[in-house]
Short mmCIF file of C-alpha atoms in Angstrom, two decimals:
data_model
loop_
_atom_site.label_atom_id
_atom_site.label_comp_id
_atom_site.label_asym_id
_atom_site.label_seq_id
_atom_site.Cartn_x
_atom_site.Cartn_y
_atom_site.Cartn_z
CA UNK A 293 -54.61 -27.89 50.39
CA UNK A 294 -58.18 -27.49 48.09
CA UNK A 295 -57.98 -23.84 48.70
CA UNK A 296 -54.42 -23.08 47.57
CA UNK A 297 -55.67 -25.40 44.29
CA UNK A 298 -59.11 -23.96 43.62
CA UNK A 299 -57.72 -20.82 44.15
CA UNK A 300 -54.41 -20.54 41.43
CA UNK A 301 -56.53 -17.99 39.47
CA UNK A 302 -56.34 -15.51 42.72
CA UNK A 303 -52.29 -16.75 43.80
CA UNK A 304 -51.60 -15.74 40.16
CA UNK A 305 -53.46 -12.50 40.28
CA UNK A 306 -51.20 -11.61 43.17
CA UNK A 307 -48.05 -12.88 41.85
CA UNK A 308 -49.00 -10.48 38.71
CA UNK A 309 -49.17 -7.33 41.38
CA UNK A 310 -46.46 -8.01 43.36
CA UNK A 311 -44.29 -8.03 40.04
CA UNK A 312 -45.68 -4.88 38.70
CA UNK A 313 -45.43 -2.99 41.94
CA UNK A 314 -41.79 -4.36 42.42
CA UNK A 315 -41.09 -3.64 38.71
CA UNK A 316 -42.67 -0.04 38.43
CA UNK A 317 -41.37 1.30 41.78
CA UNK A 318 -37.56 -0.64 41.34
CA UNK A 319 -37.72 1.50 37.70
CA UNK A 320 -39.21 4.68 39.62
CA UNK A 321 -36.41 4.24 42.78
CA UNK A 322 -33.68 3.34 40.40
CA UNK A 323 -34.08 7.22 38.57
CA UNK A 324 -34.58 8.93 41.88
CA UNK A 325 -31.65 7.55 44.02
CA UNK A 326 -29.44 8.16 40.98
CA UNK A 327 -30.33 12.26 40.93
CA UNK A 328 -30.41 11.80 44.94
CA UNK A 329 -26.64 10.28 44.84
CA UNK A 330 -25.58 12.68 41.86
CA UNK A 331 -26.78 15.58 44.57
CA UNK A 332 -24.80 14.26 47.35
CA UNK A 333 -21.40 14.00 45.32
CA UNK A 334 -21.95 17.46 43.44
CA UNK A 335 -20.30 20.64 44.25
CA UNK A 336 -23.03 22.66 45.25
CA UNK A 337 -23.42 22.46 48.87
CA UNK A 338 -27.13 23.02 48.95
CA UNK A 339 -28.00 20.01 46.72
CA UNK A 340 -25.71 17.57 49.11
CA UNK A 341 -27.69 18.89 51.65
CA UNK A 342 -31.17 18.67 50.50
CA UNK A 343 -29.63 14.65 49.45
CA UNK A 344 -28.18 13.45 53.00
CA UNK A 345 -31.29 14.99 54.72
CA UNK A 346 -33.54 12.95 52.28
CA UNK A 347 -31.66 9.74 52.74
CA UNK A 348 -31.32 10.28 56.86
CA UNK A 349 -34.93 11.09 57.02
CA UNK A 350 -35.98 8.72 54.65
CA UNK A 351 -33.56 5.63 56.03
CA UNK A 352 -35.00 6.69 59.70
CA UNK A 353 -38.83 5.78 58.73
CA UNK A 354 -40.57 2.76 58.55
CA UNK A 355 -42.02 1.49 55.26
CA UNK A 356 -45.47 1.34 57.38
CA UNK A 357 -44.95 4.92 58.10
CA UNK A 358 -44.40 6.32 54.99
CA UNK A 359 -47.34 4.22 53.47
CA UNK A 360 -49.55 5.84 55.77
CA UNK A 361 -48.41 9.19 54.91
CA UNK A 362 -49.21 8.56 51.09
CA UNK A 363 -52.66 6.94 51.85
CA UNK A 364 -54.26 8.28 55.30
CA UNK A 365 -52.17 11.76 55.73
CA UNK A 366 -50.90 13.23 52.36
CA UNK A 367 -55.08 13.42 50.97
CA UNK A 368 -55.30 16.07 54.03
CA UNK A 369 -53.07 18.16 52.72
CA UNK A 370 -54.21 18.65 49.31
CA UNK A 371 -51.89 15.92 47.51
CA UNK A 372 -54.38 12.90 45.72
CA UNK A 373 -53.40 10.57 43.56
CA UNK A 374 -55.80 8.18 41.55
CA UNK A 375 -55.69 5.45 43.32
CA UNK A 376 -54.03 3.30 46.45
CA UNK A 377 -51.75 1.40 43.84
CA UNK A 378 -50.17 4.78 42.84
CA UNK A 379 -49.92 5.71 46.17
CA UNK A 380 -48.16 2.36 46.77
CA UNK A 381 -45.81 3.15 44.04
CA UNK A 382 -44.86 6.51 44.97
CA UNK A 383 -44.58 5.17 48.68
CA UNK A 384 -42.06 2.30 47.47
CA UNK A 385 -40.12 4.65 45.52
CA UNK A 386 -39.54 7.01 47.82
CA UNK A 387 -38.46 4.89 50.61
CA UNK A 388 -36.33 2.35 47.86
CA UNK A 389 -34.50 5.44 46.26
CA UNK A 390 -32.58 6.40 49.78
CA UNK A 391 -31.22 3.40 50.04
CA UNK A 392 -30.34 3.16 46.08
CA UNK A 393 -28.43 6.73 46.34
CA UNK A 394 -26.18 5.41 49.37
CA UNK A 395 -25.73 2.32 47.22
CA UNK A 396 -24.52 4.52 44.23
CA UNK A 397 -22.80 7.19 46.62
CA UNK A 398 -20.77 4.65 47.29
CA UNK A 399 -20.32 2.83 44.64
CA UNK A 400 -18.29 6.10 43.49
CA UNK A 401 -16.77 6.65 46.34
CA UNK A 402 -15.34 2.97 44.90
CA UNK A 403 -13.76 4.02 41.91
CA UNK A 404 -10.21 4.63 42.28
CA UNK A 405 -8.82 8.50 43.07
CA UNK A 406 -6.65 7.54 39.79
CA UNK A 407 -9.25 7.03 37.53
CA UNK A 408 -11.06 10.29 38.14
CA UNK A 409 -7.62 12.11 38.08
CA UNK A 410 -6.71 10.63 35.39
CA UNK A 411 -9.72 11.94 33.87
CA UNK A 412 -9.44 15.32 34.72
CA UNK A 413 -5.83 15.48 33.45
CA UNK A 414 -7.23 15.05 29.74
CA UNK A 415 -8.97 17.92 30.38
CA UNK A 416 -12.63 16.16 31.05
CA UNK A 417 -14.92 18.32 33.13
CA UNK A 418 -17.20 17.07 36.40
CA UNK A 419 -20.08 15.89 34.17
CA UNK A 420 -17.94 14.16 31.43
CA UNK A 421 -16.30 12.84 34.39
CA UNK A 422 -18.76 11.81 35.69
CA UNK A 423 -20.90 10.36 33.34
CA UNK A 424 -17.83 8.37 31.29
CA UNK A 425 -15.53 7.54 33.51
CA UNK A 426 -16.73 7.08 37.64
CA UNK A 427 -20.53 6.40 36.69
CA UNK A 428 -19.83 3.14 34.48
CA UNK A 429 -17.36 1.85 36.70
CA UNK A 430 -19.58 2.69 39.76
CA UNK A 431 -22.31 0.86 38.16
CA UNK A 432 -20.33 -2.28 38.19
CA UNK A 433 -19.80 -1.97 41.74
CA UNK A 434 -23.10 -0.86 42.50
CA UNK A 435 -25.00 -3.76 40.93
CA UNK A 436 -24.60 -6.80 43.85
CA UNK A 437 -25.68 -4.55 46.54
CA UNK A 438 -28.87 -3.06 44.16
CA UNK A 439 -29.94 -6.69 43.42
CA UNK A 440 -30.09 -7.08 46.88
CA UNK A 441 -31.74 -3.94 47.24
CA UNK A 442 -34.78 -4.70 44.83
CA UNK A 443 -35.01 -8.45 46.62
CA UNK A 444 -35.89 -5.84 49.88
CA UNK A 445 -38.29 -4.41 47.22
CA UNK A 446 -39.47 -7.79 46.76
CA UNK A 447 -40.44 -8.46 49.70
CA UNK A 448 -41.53 -4.61 50.99
CA UNK A 449 -44.39 -4.68 48.54
CA UNK A 450 -46.23 -6.87 51.15
CA UNK A 451 -46.34 -3.33 52.89
CA UNK A 452 -48.81 -2.75 50.01
CA UNK A 453 -51.16 -5.78 50.76
CA UNK A 454 -51.89 -3.90 54.35
CA UNK A 455 -52.92 -0.74 52.71
CA UNK A 456 -55.95 -2.04 49.91
CA UNK A 457 -53.71 -2.86 47.04
CA UNK A 458 -54.70 -6.82 45.97
CA UNK A 459 -51.47 -8.32 45.94
CA UNK A 460 -49.44 -11.28 47.40
CA UNK A 461 -49.84 -10.73 50.67
CA UNK A 462 -53.32 -9.32 50.62
CA UNK A 463 -54.89 -12.22 48.74
CA UNK A 464 -53.00 -14.67 50.90
CA UNK A 465 -55.26 -12.94 54.15
CA UNK A 466 -58.04 -12.86 52.12
CA UNK A 467 -57.52 -17.00 51.47
CA UNK A 468 -56.72 -17.79 54.63
CA UNK A 469 -59.68 -16.10 56.48
CA UNK A 470 -62.20 -17.85 54.32
CA UNK A 471 -60.71 -21.19 54.70
CA UNK A 472 -59.78 -21.44 58.49
CA UNK A 473 -58.98 -25.12 58.04
CA UNK A 474 -56.22 -24.56 55.49
CA UNK A 475 -54.71 -21.43 56.86
CA UNK A 476 -51.34 -22.97 56.90
CA UNK A 477 -51.02 -24.22 52.95
CA UNK A 478 -52.55 -21.54 51.90
CA UNK A 479 -49.77 -19.00 53.30
CA UNK A 480 -46.70 -22.05 52.82
CA UNK A 481 -48.17 -21.26 49.27
CA UNK A 482 -48.02 -17.02 49.74
CA UNK A 483 -44.64 -17.95 51.13
CA UNK A 484 -42.95 -20.01 48.10
CA UNK A 485 -44.96 -17.25 45.52
CA UNK A 486 -42.45 -14.84 47.58
CA UNK A 487 -39.26 -17.25 47.11
CA UNK A 488 -39.65 -17.68 43.74
CA UNK A 489 -39.07 -14.00 43.44
CA UNK A 490 -36.91 -13.80 45.96
CA UNK A 491 -34.20 -16.92 45.66
CA UNK A 492 -32.89 -16.62 42.27
CA UNK A 493 -32.71 -13.02 42.87
CA UNK A 494 -30.16 -13.78 45.20
CA UNK A 495 -28.55 -16.62 43.49
CA UNK A 496 -28.28 -14.00 40.80
CA UNK A 497 -26.60 -11.03 42.83
CA UNK A 498 -24.33 -13.09 43.95
CA UNK A 499 -23.32 -15.08 40.70
CA UNK A 500 -22.96 -11.02 39.40
CA UNK A 501 -20.91 -10.45 42.17
CA UNK A 502 -18.25 -12.68 41.16
CA UNK A 503 -18.40 -11.64 37.28
CA UNK A 504 -17.73 -7.96 38.00
CA UNK A 505 -15.41 -8.41 40.82
CA UNK A 506 -12.00 -6.80 39.28
CA UNK A 507 -9.30 -5.44 40.47
CA UNK A 508 -8.59 -2.34 41.43
CA UNK B 110 -14.06 11.23 49.68
CA UNK B 111 -15.29 12.39 46.84
CA UNK B 112 -13.52 15.65 46.08
CA UNK B 113 -11.39 13.24 44.01
CA UNK B 114 -14.48 14.12 41.19
CA UNK B 115 -12.95 17.79 41.63
CA UNK B 116 -10.09 20.38 41.70
CA UNK B 117 -9.61 21.89 45.17
CA UNK B 118 -11.54 24.75 43.25
CA UNK B 119 -9.58 27.85 43.15
CA UNK B 120 -10.83 31.72 43.06
CA UNK B 121 -12.93 31.30 39.81
CA UNK B 122 -14.64 28.06 40.79
CA UNK B 123 -15.32 28.39 44.25
CA UNK B 124 -17.13 31.37 43.25
CA UNK B 125 -19.61 29.53 40.32
CA UNK B 126 -19.80 27.06 43.36
CA UNK B 127 -21.25 30.12 45.54
CA UNK B 128 -23.50 31.45 42.98
CA UNK B 129 -24.78 27.25 42.01
CA UNK B 130 -25.14 27.01 46.11
CA UNK B 131 -27.36 29.68 46.11
CA UNK B 132 -29.07 28.94 43.09
CA UNK B 133 -29.72 25.17 44.71
CA UNK B 134 -30.61 26.71 47.63
CA UNK B 135 -33.33 28.98 46.35
CA UNK B 136 -34.39 25.92 44.39
CA UNK B 137 -34.85 23.62 47.55
CA UNK B 138 -36.24 26.86 49.48
CA UNK B 139 -38.61 26.98 46.92
CA UNK B 140 -40.06 23.36 47.14
CA UNK B 141 -39.85 23.85 50.68
CA UNK B 142 -41.98 27.30 50.63
CA UNK B 143 -44.18 25.50 48.18
CA UNK B 144 -44.88 22.90 50.61
CA UNK B 145 -45.75 25.16 53.14
CA UNK B 146 -47.55 26.96 51.22
CA UNK B 147 -49.77 23.70 50.30
CA UNK B 148 -50.00 22.95 54.25
CA UNK B 149 -50.83 26.58 54.31
CA UNK B 150 -53.65 25.98 52.17
CA UNK B 151 -55.16 23.18 53.50
CA UNK B 152 -55.26 25.08 56.89
CA UNK B 153 -52.86 22.82 59.03
CA UNK B 154 -51.25 25.62 60.74
CA UNK B 155 -54.29 26.25 62.29
CA UNK B 156 -53.21 26.18 66.02
CA UNK B 157 -56.68 25.08 66.32
CA UNK B 158 -55.98 22.04 65.40
CA UNK B 159 -52.37 21.29 67.20
CA UNK B 160 -54.45 22.32 70.24
CA UNK B 161 -54.69 18.15 70.30
CA UNK B 162 -51.68 17.84 72.09
CA UNK B 163 -52.13 20.78 74.76
CA UNK B 164 -55.86 21.29 74.83
CA UNK B 165 -57.72 18.27 72.84
CA UNK B 166 -61.09 18.22 72.19
CA UNK B 167 -63.81 15.96 73.30
CA UNK B 168 -63.27 16.47 77.16
CA UNK B 169 -59.71 14.80 76.79
CA UNK B 170 -56.84 15.70 78.65
CA UNK B 171 -53.22 16.26 77.01
CA UNK B 172 -51.60 13.82 79.27
CA UNK B 173 -54.09 11.67 78.10
CA UNK B 174 -53.29 12.10 74.68
CA UNK B 175 -49.58 11.68 75.35
CA UNK B 176 -50.04 8.83 77.17
CA UNK B 177 -51.74 7.20 74.98
CA UNK B 178 -48.91 7.71 72.22
CA UNK B 179 -46.00 7.59 74.61
CA UNK B 180 -46.84 4.93 76.69
CA UNK B 181 -49.32 2.37 74.98
CA UNK B 182 -48.45 3.13 71.52
CA UNK B 183 -44.59 3.84 71.98
CA UNK B 184 -44.37 1.47 74.56
CA UNK B 185 -45.85 -1.80 72.48
CA UNK B 186 -43.83 -0.80 69.77
CA UNK B 187 -40.16 -1.00 71.90
CA UNK B 188 -41.67 -3.97 74.22
CA UNK B 189 -41.83 -5.96 70.71
CA UNK B 190 -38.47 -4.73 69.35
CA UNK B 191 -37.02 -5.29 73.29
CA UNK B 192 -38.55 -9.18 73.07
CA UNK B 193 -37.30 -9.84 69.85
CA UNK B 194 -33.61 -8.24 69.79
CA UNK B 195 -31.65 -10.41 71.78
CA UNK B 196 -33.71 -13.92 70.89
CA UNK B 197 -33.32 -12.52 66.91
CA UNK B 198 -29.48 -12.42 68.37
CA UNK B 199 -28.71 -15.14 69.92
CA UNK B 200 -30.64 -17.30 66.90
CA UNK B 201 -28.52 -15.37 64.51
CA UNK B 202 -25.45 -16.42 66.36
CA UNK B 203 -26.07 -20.16 66.89
CA UNK B 204 -27.60 -20.60 62.84
CA UNK B 205 -23.94 -18.56 61.70
CA UNK B 206 -22.17 -21.48 63.95
CA UNK B 207 -24.08 -23.53 62.58
CA UNK B 208 -23.48 -22.38 58.88
CA UNK B 209 -19.58 -22.57 59.37
CA UNK B 210 -19.47 -25.73 60.82
CA UNK B 211 -17.89 -28.50 58.23
CA UNK B 212 -20.34 -31.30 59.58
CA UNK B 213 -23.14 -31.19 56.65
CA UNK B 214 -26.32 -32.64 58.94
CA UNK B 215 -25.60 -29.19 61.17
CA UNK B 216 -24.35 -26.75 57.85
CA UNK B 217 -26.90 -27.36 55.70
CA UNK B 218 -30.15 -27.34 57.86
CA UNK B 219 -28.46 -24.08 58.66
CA UNK B 220 -28.36 -22.57 55.36
CA UNK B 221 -31.90 -24.04 54.60
CA UNK B 222 -32.98 -21.75 57.29
CA UNK B 223 -31.25 -18.27 56.69
CA UNK B 224 -31.67 -18.49 52.79
CA UNK B 225 -35.64 -19.18 53.69
CA UNK B 226 -36.66 -16.89 55.95
CA UNK B 227 -34.37 -14.14 54.33
CA UNK B 228 -36.36 -14.86 51.81
CA UNK B 229 -39.82 -13.87 52.80
CA UNK B 230 -41.59 -11.28 53.96
CA UNK B 231 -41.51 -9.82 57.50
CA UNK B 232 -45.48 -9.25 57.85
CA UNK B 233 -46.11 -12.90 56.04
CA UNK B 234 -44.68 -14.25 58.95
CA UNK B 235 -46.56 -12.65 61.98
CA UNK B 236 -49.39 -13.12 59.96
CA UNK B 237 -48.61 -16.94 59.52
CA UNK B 238 -47.96 -16.37 63.88
CA UNK B 239 -51.21 -14.68 64.22
CA UNK B 240 -53.29 -17.01 61.99
CA UNK B 241 -51.58 -20.56 61.70
CA UNK B 242 -49.65 -20.68 64.93
CA UNK B 243 -52.61 -19.13 66.65
CA UNK B 244 -50.02 -16.53 68.96
CA UNK B 245 -51.12 -12.95 70.65
CA UNK B 246 -50.66 -10.09 68.58
CA UNK B 247 -47.48 -9.81 70.41
CA UNK B 248 -46.11 -12.71 70.09
CA UNK B 249 -47.11 -13.16 66.17
CA UNK B 250 -45.40 -9.46 66.05
CA UNK B 251 -42.31 -11.06 67.92
CA UNK B 252 -42.20 -14.03 65.64
CA UNK B 253 -42.33 -12.35 62.55
CA UNK B 254 -39.11 -9.88 63.81
CA UNK B 255 -37.21 -13.07 65.48
CA UNK B 256 -37.37 -15.24 62.31
CA UNK B 257 -36.38 -12.78 59.64
CA UNK B 258 -33.37 -10.98 61.87
CA UNK B 259 -32.36 -14.14 63.16
CA UNK B 260 -31.31 -15.34 59.63
CA UNK B 261 -29.73 -11.60 58.60
CA UNK B 262 -27.90 -11.65 62.32
CA UNK B 263 -26.42 -14.96 61.11
CA UNK B 264 -25.61 -13.22 57.82
CA UNK B 265 -23.84 -10.85 59.18
CA UNK B 266 -22.28 -12.88 62.15
CA UNK B 267 -20.72 -14.79 59.47
CA UNK B 268 -19.78 -12.07 57.52
CA UNK B 269 -17.75 -10.99 60.63
CA UNK B 270 -15.87 -14.55 60.76
CA UNK B 271 -15.15 -14.51 57.27
CA UNK B 272 -13.60 -11.37 56.99
CA UNK B 273 -10.63 -11.93 59.53
CA UNK B 274 -7.45 -12.86 58.69
CA UNK B 275 -6.76 -16.14 58.41
CA UNK B 276 -3.61 -16.38 59.99
CA UNK B 277 -6.36 -15.91 63.04
CA UNK B 278 -7.61 -19.42 63.28
CA UNK B 279 -4.05 -20.81 61.97
CA UNK B 280 -2.24 -19.36 64.83
CA UNK B 281 -5.24 -20.13 67.24
CA UNK B 282 -4.78 -24.07 65.88
CA UNK B 283 -1.06 -24.03 66.38
CA UNK B 284 -1.38 -23.17 70.32
CA UNK B 285 -3.32 -26.31 70.23
CA UNK B 286 -6.75 -24.86 70.38
CA UNK B 287 -9.85 -27.07 69.24
CA UNK B 288 -12.26 -25.91 67.03
CA UNK B 289 -14.90 -24.77 69.27
CA UNK B 290 -12.35 -22.86 71.46
CA UNK B 291 -11.08 -20.74 68.63
CA UNK B 292 -14.06 -19.64 67.21
CA UNK B 293 -15.49 -18.68 70.74
CA UNK B 294 -12.48 -17.06 72.40
CA UNK B 295 -10.64 -16.10 69.03
CA UNK B 296 -13.16 -15.55 65.80
CA UNK B 297 -16.42 -14.99 67.50
CA UNK B 298 -14.58 -11.86 69.90
CA UNK B 299 -13.09 -10.09 67.35
CA UNK B 300 -16.23 -10.90 64.87
CA UNK B 301 -18.61 -9.20 67.28
CA UNK B 302 -16.30 -6.26 67.39
CA UNK B 303 -15.80 -5.54 63.60
CA UNK B 304 -19.67 -6.38 62.75
CA UNK B 305 -21.18 -4.15 65.88
CA UNK B 306 -21.84 -0.96 63.32
CA UNK B 307 -23.97 -3.56 61.01
CA UNK B 308 -25.43 -5.08 63.57
CA UNK B 309 -26.58 -2.14 65.41
CA UNK B 310 -28.31 -0.80 61.82
CA UNK B 311 -29.62 -4.11 61.93
CA UNK B 312 -31.51 -3.28 64.99
CA UNK B 313 -32.67 0.10 63.71
CA UNK B 314 -34.47 -2.30 60.67
CA UNK B 315 -35.68 -4.63 63.43
CA UNK B 316 -37.34 -1.48 65.11
CA UNK B 317 -38.67 -0.03 62.05
CA UNK B 318 -40.00 -3.34 60.96
CA UNK B 319 -42.05 -3.68 64.52
CA UNK B 320 -44.75 -1.28 62.70
CA UNK B 321 -45.33 -3.91 60.55
CA UNK B 322 -47.59 -4.86 63.13
CA UNK B 323 -49.76 -2.41 62.23
CA UNK B 324 -50.93 -4.32 59.41
CA UNK B 325 -51.70 -7.30 61.40
CA UNK B 326 -53.46 -5.43 64.33
CA UNK B 327 -51.07 -4.98 66.69
CA UNK B 328 -51.44 -1.90 68.66
CA UNK B 329 -48.06 -0.54 68.07
CA UNK B 330 -47.45 3.42 68.05
CA UNK B 331 -48.77 3.58 64.45
CA UNK B 332 -52.22 2.13 65.48
CA UNK B 333 -52.17 4.79 68.05
CA UNK B 334 -51.64 7.44 65.63
CA UNK B 335 -54.80 6.03 63.96
CA UNK B 336 -56.79 5.35 66.80
CA UNK B 337 -56.02 9.10 68.04
CA UNK B 338 -57.20 9.79 64.29
CA UNK B 339 -60.53 7.95 64.46
CA UNK B 340 -61.47 9.13 67.54
CA UNK B 341 -60.64 12.86 67.61
CA UNK B 342 -61.41 13.38 63.64
CA UNK B 343 -59.16 13.22 60.56
CA UNK B 344 -58.95 17.38 61.07
CA UNK B 345 -56.38 16.00 63.19
CA UNK B 346 -54.29 13.59 61.36
CA UNK B 347 -51.34 15.46 60.46
CA UNK B 348 -50.61 16.99 63.73
CA UNK B 349 -50.81 13.36 64.89
CA UNK B 350 -49.20 11.92 62.13
CA UNK B 351 -46.25 14.62 62.10
CA UNK B 352 -45.83 13.40 66.09
CA UNK B 353 -45.50 9.76 65.22
CA UNK B 354 -43.28 10.14 61.94
CA UNK B 355 -40.67 11.95 64.43
CA UNK B 356 -40.64 9.83 67.50
CA UNK B 357 -39.37 7.05 64.86
CA UNK B 358 -36.93 9.53 63.58
CA UNK B 359 -35.31 10.36 66.96
CA UNK B 360 -35.21 7.06 68.16
CA UNK B 361 -33.50 5.64 64.81
CA UNK B 362 -30.88 8.27 64.08
CA UNK B 363 -29.88 8.27 67.65
CA UNK B 364 -29.45 4.53 67.30
CA UNK B 365 -27.71 5.35 63.38
CA UNK B 366 -25.45 7.74 64.99
CA UNK B 367 -24.13 5.58 68.04
CA UNK B 368 -23.51 3.11 65.19
CA UNK B 369 -21.42 5.75 63.19
CA UNK B 370 -19.61 6.45 66.78
CA UNK B 371 -18.92 2.80 67.37
CA UNK B 372 -17.56 2.27 63.64
CA UNK B 373 -15.26 5.05 64.65
CA UNK B 374 -14.10 4.28 67.87
CA UNK B 375 -13.93 0.55 66.88
CA UNK B 376 -11.78 1.03 63.59
CA UNK B 377 -9.10 2.90 65.53
CA UNK B 378 -9.35 -0.04 68.49
CA UNK B 379 -10.06 -2.64 66.79
CA UNK B 380 -7.46 -2.69 64.26
CA UNK B 381 -4.70 -1.76 66.31
CA UNK B 382 -5.01 -5.15 67.27
CA UNK B 383 -5.33 -7.46 64.50
CA UNK B 384 -2.42 -5.24 62.58
CA UNK B 385 -0.18 -5.88 65.06
CA UNK B 386 -1.15 -10.23 64.71
CA UNK B 387 -0.36 -9.60 61.22
CA UNK B 388 2.59 -8.38 61.45
CA UNK B 389 3.94 -11.21 64.07
CA UNK B 390 2.79 -13.72 61.61
CA UNK B 391 4.32 -11.96 58.65
CA UNK B 392 1.12 -11.58 56.97
CA UNK B 393 -0.89 -8.80 55.48
CA UNK B 394 -0.93 -5.95 56.85
CA UNK B 395 -4.71 -4.48 55.97
CA UNK B 396 -3.73 -0.86 54.97
CA UNK B 397 -1.30 1.68 55.85
CA UNK B 398 -3.45 3.01 58.24
CA UNK B 399 -3.90 -0.04 60.23
CA UNK B 400 -0.19 -0.64 60.45
CA UNK B 401 0.06 2.91 61.93
CA UNK B 402 -2.61 3.27 63.95
CA UNK B 403 -1.60 -0.85 65.61
CA UNK B 404 1.88 1.09 66.73
CA UNK B 405 -0.17 3.52 68.94
CA UNK B 406 -1.66 1.04 70.75
CA UNK B 407 -5.29 -0.35 71.93
CA UNK B 408 -7.09 -2.90 73.36
CA UNK B 409 -5.05 -6.64 72.14
#
């Protein structure tokens, strides 16, 4: 138990790093994913293909492989990032964007046909229809799945710990190896830190789901 | 589906779309060309780099390299997934049944277990297996995969049972089946069938997550790619990585396609049975599609 109490500052450091990784990657993935979703519903065939290919490829590759790519392989083909932290953010965003894209797309598809028809019948253009009518409604539907995607992202940041970013998982491994007698309390402490982030988010997702549910 | 956003295009709009497609296509091709140029600049296309797969350096045989990737690496990945998947499904089923039992001393622990393991990273549980439970690497990977995925499978099964129309269990009780009988012979078979696509996509996740074993030191596919890189040198990392990633993509795409196929087939067949049963008890038929396929038959 001493190992947990006396290393509280390390826990706090790891917790902050996990949080920062999650927030940066969440914002980046949200932007990239929404752009990809726009590609996937656009009338332009080539963009639709691009979006679909991206999603199919990234969703079917383990996150660990993406990390491996951005940290070990990318430098070999001349793509260098300033630090492991940046590489980790890129890998997490690229991976999560595919899931965000699918959530947003299914949200767009869930908006009633009549909505878009009405928008078109009063003369709105494609962009206006999407921007003023469909997306605001779609976002209400996609918020709960998006929160779930970000919960998964929070847990996925632990992979960064395996690639030289000192977040919670890496701190946990370091402390567990340094204190063989206290392995269980150390790791349970790390687990609790993750649960502090994930369980309230899960409750929030359920609450939002009930709140924004509306009859169509 | 998305055609609702725009009219069926006329001749002008079609021309615009074609122009747009060409421009967009050129843009994407430009990106690809840029990427290819970048690869070319760094000498990735040199035949010598790819020789690792047919005429490897350091007096190694090509068959050894492939053996190392496919038999040892992929073999270890598949072994972990193959042991973990049935265990996770079975435990998930038990947890799902536990969660919907009215007895609180059964349902509350089930909820606790599900919520706890859903919220923890898989790799942390693998590490816990290695350091705290003193498991071997394979056992630890299986442990991590099982405790996480059983929680997810439990939620999938529960969602399937909850999504069934109420008339199903009411009818079962009305003909005198007990709670257990209703669950086993009426609700679960329908729920499993309904949730088959979700179950398969979760299996894809499980297979993907087995690569987390790389982080704790299990010698799986990615680790064998890394070991080959260390042995042959960093020059060969790109070809090795491409093969490793391609293996994952091929396996997972196949599984995902299977899920889509089953979903399409299942929505025709299973809907028939449910829609008919709903009509029989005067309940709401879920949709015109279901009602119409209900008449065209299918296994009940």
